[in-house]
PDB file of C-alpha atoms and ligand atoms in Angstrom:
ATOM      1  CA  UNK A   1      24.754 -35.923-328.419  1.00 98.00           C
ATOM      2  CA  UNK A   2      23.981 -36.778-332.111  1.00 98.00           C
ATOM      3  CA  UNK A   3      24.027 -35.130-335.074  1.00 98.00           C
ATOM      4  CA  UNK A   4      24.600 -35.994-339.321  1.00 98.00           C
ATOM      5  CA  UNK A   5      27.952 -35.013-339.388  1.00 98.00           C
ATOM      6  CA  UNK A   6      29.285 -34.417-335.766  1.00 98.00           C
ATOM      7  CA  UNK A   7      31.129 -31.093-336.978  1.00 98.00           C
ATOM      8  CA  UNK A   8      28.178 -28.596-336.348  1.00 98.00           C
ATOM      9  CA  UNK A   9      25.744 -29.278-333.902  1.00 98.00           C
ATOM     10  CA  UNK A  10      26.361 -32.224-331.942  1.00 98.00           C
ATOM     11  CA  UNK A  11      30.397 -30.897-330.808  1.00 98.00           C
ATOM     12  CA  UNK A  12      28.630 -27.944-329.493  1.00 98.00           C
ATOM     13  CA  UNK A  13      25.930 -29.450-327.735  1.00 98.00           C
ATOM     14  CA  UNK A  14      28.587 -31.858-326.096  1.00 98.00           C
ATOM     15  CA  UNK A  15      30.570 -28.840-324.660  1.00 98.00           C
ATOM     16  CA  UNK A  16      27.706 -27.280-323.475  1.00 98.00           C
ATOM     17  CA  UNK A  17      26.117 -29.779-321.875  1.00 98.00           C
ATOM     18  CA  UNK A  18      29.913 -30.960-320.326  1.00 98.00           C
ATOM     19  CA  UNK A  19      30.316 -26.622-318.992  1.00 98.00           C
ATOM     20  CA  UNK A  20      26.454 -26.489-317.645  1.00 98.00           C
ATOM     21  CA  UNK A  21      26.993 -30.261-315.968  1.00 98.00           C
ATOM     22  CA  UNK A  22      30.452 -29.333-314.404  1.00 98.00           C
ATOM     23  CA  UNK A  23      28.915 -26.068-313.579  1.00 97.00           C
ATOM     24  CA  UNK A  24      26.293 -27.994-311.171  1.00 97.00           C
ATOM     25  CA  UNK A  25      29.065 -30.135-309.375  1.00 97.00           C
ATOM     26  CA  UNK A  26      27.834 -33.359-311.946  1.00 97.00           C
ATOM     27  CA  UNK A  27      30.511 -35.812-312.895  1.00 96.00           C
ATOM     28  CA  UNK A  28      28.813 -37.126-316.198  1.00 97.00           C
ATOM     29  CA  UNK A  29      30.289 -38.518-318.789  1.00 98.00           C
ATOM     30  CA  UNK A  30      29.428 -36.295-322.583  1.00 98.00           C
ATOM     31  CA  UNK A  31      30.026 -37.382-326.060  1.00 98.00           C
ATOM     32  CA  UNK A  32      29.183 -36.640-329.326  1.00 98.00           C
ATOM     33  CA  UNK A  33      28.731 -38.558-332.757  1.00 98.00           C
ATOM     34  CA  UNK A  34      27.576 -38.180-335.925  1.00 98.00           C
ATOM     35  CA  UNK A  35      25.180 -40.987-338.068  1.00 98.00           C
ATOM     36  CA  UNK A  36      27.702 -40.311-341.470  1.00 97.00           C
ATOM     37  CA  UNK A  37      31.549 -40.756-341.700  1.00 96.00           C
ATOM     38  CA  UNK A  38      32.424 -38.159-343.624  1.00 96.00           C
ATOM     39  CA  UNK A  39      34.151 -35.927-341.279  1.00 97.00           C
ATOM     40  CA  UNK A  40      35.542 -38.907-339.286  1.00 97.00           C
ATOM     41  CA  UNK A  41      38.790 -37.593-337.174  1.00 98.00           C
ATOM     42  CA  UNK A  42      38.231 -33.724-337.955  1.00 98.00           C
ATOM     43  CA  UNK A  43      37.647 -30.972-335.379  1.00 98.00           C
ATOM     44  CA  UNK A  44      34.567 -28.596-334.850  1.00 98.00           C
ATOM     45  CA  UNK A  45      33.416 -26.567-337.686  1.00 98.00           C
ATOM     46  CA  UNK A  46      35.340 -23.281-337.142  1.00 98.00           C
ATOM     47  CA  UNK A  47      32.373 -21.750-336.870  1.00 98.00           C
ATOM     48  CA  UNK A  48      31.405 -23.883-333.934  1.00 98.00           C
ATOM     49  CA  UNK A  49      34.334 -23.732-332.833  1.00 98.00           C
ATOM     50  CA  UNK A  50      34.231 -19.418-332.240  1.00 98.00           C
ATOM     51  CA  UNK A  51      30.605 -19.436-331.364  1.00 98.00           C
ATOM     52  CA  UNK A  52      31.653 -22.061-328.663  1.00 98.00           C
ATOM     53  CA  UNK A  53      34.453 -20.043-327.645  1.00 98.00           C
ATOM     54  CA  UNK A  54      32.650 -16.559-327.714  1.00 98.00           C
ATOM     55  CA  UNK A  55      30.530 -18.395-324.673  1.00 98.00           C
ATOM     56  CA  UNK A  56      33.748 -19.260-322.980  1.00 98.00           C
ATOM     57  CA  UNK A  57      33.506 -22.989-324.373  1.00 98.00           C
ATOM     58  CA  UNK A  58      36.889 -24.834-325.995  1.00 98.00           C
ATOM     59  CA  UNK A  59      35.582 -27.852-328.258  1.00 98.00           C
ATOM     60  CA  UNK A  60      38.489 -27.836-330.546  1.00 98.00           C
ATOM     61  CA  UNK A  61      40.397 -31.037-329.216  1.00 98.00           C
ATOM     62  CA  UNK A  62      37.048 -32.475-330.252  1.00 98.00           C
ATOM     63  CA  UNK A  63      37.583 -35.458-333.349  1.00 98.00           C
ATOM     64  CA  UNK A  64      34.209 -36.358-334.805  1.00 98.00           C
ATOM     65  CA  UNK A  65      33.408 -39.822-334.851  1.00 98.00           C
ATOM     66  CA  UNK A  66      30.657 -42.024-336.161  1.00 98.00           C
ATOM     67  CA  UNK A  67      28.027 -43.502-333.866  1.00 97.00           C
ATOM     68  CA  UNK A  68      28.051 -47.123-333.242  1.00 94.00           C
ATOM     69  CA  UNK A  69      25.782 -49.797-331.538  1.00 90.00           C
ATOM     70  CA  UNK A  70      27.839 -50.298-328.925  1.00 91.00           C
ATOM     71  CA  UNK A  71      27.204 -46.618-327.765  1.00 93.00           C
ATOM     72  CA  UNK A  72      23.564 -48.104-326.953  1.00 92.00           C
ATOM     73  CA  UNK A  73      24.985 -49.622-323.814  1.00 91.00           C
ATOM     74  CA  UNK A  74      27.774 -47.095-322.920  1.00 93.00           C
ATOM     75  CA  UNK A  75      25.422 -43.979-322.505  1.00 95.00           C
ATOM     76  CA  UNK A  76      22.551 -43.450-320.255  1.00 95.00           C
ATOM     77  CA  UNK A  77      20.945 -40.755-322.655  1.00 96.00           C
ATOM     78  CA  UNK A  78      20.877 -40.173-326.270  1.00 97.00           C
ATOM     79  CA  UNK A  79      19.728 -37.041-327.813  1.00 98.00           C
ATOM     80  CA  UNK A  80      19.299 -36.565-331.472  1.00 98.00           C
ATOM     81  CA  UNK A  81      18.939 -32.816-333.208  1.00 98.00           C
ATOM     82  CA  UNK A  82      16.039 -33.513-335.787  1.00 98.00           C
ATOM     83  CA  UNK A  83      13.931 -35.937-337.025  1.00 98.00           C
ATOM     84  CA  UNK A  84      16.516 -37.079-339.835  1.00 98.00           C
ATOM     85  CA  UNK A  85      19.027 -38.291-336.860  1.00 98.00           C
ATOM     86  CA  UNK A  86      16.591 -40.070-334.870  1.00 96.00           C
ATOM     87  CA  UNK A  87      15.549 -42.365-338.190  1.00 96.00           C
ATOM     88  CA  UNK A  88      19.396 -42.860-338.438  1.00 96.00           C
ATOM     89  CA  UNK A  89      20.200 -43.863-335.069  1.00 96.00           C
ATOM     90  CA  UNK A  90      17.456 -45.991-334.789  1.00 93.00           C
ATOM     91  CA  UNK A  91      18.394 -47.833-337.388  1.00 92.00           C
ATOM     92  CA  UNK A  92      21.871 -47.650-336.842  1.00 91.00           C
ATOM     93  CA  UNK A  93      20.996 -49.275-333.441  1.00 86.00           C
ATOM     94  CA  UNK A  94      19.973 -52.344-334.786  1.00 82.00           C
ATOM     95  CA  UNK A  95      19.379 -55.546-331.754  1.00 82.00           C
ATOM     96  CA  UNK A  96      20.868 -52.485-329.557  1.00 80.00           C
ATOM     97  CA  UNK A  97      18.233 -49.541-330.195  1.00 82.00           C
ATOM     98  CA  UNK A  98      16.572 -49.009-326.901  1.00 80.00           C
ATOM     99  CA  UNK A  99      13.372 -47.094-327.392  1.00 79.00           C
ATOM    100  CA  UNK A 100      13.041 -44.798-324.253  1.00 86.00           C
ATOM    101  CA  UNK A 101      16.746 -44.179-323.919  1.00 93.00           C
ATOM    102  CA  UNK A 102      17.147 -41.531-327.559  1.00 95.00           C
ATOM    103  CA  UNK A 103      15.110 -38.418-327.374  1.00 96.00           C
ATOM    104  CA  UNK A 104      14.867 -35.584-329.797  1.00 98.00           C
ATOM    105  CA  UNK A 105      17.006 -32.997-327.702  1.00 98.00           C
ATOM    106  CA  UNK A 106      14.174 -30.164-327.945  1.00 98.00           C
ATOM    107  CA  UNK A 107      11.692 -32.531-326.369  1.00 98.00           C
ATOM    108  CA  UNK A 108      13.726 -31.233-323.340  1.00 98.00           C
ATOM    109  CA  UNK A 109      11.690 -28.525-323.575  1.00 98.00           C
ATOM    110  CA  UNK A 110       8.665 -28.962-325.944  1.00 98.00           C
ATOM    111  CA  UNK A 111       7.855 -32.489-324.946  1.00 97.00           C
ATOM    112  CA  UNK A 112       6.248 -34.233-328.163  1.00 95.00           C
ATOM    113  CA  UNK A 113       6.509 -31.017-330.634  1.00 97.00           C
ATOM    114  CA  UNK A 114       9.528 -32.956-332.247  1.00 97.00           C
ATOM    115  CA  UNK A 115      11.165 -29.882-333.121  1.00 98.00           C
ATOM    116  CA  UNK A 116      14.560 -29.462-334.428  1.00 98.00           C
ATOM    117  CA  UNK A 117      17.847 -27.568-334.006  1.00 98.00           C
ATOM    118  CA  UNK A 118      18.601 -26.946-337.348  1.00 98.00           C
ATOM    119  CA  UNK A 119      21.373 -27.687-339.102  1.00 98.00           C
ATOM    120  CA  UNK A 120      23.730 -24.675-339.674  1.00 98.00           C
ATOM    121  CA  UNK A 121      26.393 -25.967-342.492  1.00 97.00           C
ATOM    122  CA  UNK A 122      25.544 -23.665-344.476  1.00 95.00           C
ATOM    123  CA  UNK A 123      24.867 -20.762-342.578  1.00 96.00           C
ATOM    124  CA  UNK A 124      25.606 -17.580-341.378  1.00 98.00           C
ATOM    125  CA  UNK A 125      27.496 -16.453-337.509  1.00 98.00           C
ATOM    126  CA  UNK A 126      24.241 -15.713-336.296  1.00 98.00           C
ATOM    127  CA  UNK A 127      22.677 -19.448-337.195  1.00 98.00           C
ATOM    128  CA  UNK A 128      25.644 -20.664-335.660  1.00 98.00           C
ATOM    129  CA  UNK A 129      24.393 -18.184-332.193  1.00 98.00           C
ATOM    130  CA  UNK A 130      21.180 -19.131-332.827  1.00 98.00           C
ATOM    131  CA  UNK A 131      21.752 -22.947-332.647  1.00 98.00           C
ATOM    132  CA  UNK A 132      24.112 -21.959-329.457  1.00 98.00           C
ATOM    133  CA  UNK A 133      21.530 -20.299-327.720  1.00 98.00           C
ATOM    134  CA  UNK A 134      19.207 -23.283-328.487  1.00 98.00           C
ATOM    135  CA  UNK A 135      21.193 -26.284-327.483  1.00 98.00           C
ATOM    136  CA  UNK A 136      21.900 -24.406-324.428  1.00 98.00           C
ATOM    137  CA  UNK A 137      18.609 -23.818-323.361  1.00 98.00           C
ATOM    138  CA  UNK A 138      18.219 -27.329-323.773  1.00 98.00           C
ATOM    139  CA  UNK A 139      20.976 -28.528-322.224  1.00 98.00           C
ATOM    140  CA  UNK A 140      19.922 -26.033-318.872  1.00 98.00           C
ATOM    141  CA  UNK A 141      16.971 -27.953-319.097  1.00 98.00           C
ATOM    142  CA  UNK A 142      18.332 -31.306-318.787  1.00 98.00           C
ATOM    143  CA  UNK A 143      20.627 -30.388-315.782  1.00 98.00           C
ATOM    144  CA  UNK A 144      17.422 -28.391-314.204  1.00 98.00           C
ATOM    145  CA  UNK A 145      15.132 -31.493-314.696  1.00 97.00           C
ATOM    146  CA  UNK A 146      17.727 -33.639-313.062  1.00 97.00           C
ATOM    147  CA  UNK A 147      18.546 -31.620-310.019  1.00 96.00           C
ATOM    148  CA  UNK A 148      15.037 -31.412-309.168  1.00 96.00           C
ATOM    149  CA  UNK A 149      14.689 -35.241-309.507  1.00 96.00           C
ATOM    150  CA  UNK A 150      17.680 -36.009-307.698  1.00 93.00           C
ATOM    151  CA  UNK A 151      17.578 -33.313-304.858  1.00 88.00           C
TER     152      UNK A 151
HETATM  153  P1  LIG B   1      26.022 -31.280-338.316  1.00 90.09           P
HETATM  154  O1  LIG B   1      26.100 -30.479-339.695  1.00 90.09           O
HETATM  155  O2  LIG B   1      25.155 -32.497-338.582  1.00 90.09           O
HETATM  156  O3  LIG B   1      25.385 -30.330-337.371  1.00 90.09           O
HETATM  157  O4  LIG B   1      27.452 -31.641-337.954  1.00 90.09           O
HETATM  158  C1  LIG B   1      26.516 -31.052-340.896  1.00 90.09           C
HETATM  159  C2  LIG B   1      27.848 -31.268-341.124  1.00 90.09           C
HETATM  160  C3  LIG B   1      28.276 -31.779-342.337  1.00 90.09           C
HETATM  161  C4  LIG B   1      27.358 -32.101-343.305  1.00 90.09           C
HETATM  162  C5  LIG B   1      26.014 -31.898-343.076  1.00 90.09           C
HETATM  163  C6  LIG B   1      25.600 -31.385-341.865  1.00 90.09           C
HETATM  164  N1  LIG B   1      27.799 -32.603-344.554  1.00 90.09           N
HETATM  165  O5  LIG B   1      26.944 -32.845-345.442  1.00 90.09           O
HETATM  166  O6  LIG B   1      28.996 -32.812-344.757  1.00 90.09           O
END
């Protein structure tokens, strides 16, 4: 899960995806990153951090990193939350970018729209909520898609 800064969006979007996957009986392997430094080494947002836990979801012994190449071959799956990330990451990805493995996370569920969760920084509880309620449709998604394609 990938974000800009890997304090907002991309922490909660790893938690949720790690409760909905462990909430199927799936043993994957979640992490988050962001494509800037700036936060490197500090928890969740606080806000992320309450709206997470509100939903019964502890992401505070989260540490933001940065993304890096390597992270091409780890994961499976990349998703990105807008447009802004998946310019970043692909070029972050350099020789390692592999086209069909990063998708913008709501292509889960508008496939091509290229929509975006937006980034709540600078905004209120409820943009915080709303971005929850997003990235956890999304994330539903992902687990639904997968069950049915691995019955
Ligand atoms: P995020 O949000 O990408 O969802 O983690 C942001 C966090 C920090 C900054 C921007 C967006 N920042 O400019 O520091």
């Amino acid at each position: 899960m990938v974000c800009l800064g890997n304090i907002c969006r991309s922490p909660l979007a790893q938690g949720i995806l790690e409760a909905r996957a462990r909430e199927a009986g799936l043993n994957w392997e979640i992490d988050s990153a962001g494509t800037m430094h700036y936060h490197v080494n500090e928890p969740p947002h606080i806000q992320s951090q309450k709206t997470a836990q509100k939903h019964g979801i502890d992401i505070s012994a989260q540490r933001c990193r940065q993304l890096i190449a390597a992270d091409f071959d780890i994961f499976d799956r990349i998703y990105v939350m807008d447009n802004n990330n998946y310019r970043d990451v692909q070029k972050m990805g350099g020789e390692s970018w592999k086209e069909g493995k990063v998708e913008r996370l709501l292509d889960v569920l508008y496939p091509g729209e290229k929509r975006e969760v937006p980034d709540p920084y600078y905004g209120t509880e409820k943009d915080f909520e709303d971005v929850f309620q997003l990235i956890d449709k999304a994330c539903r998604k992902i687990i639904d898609n997968y069950c049915r394609a691995n019955p």
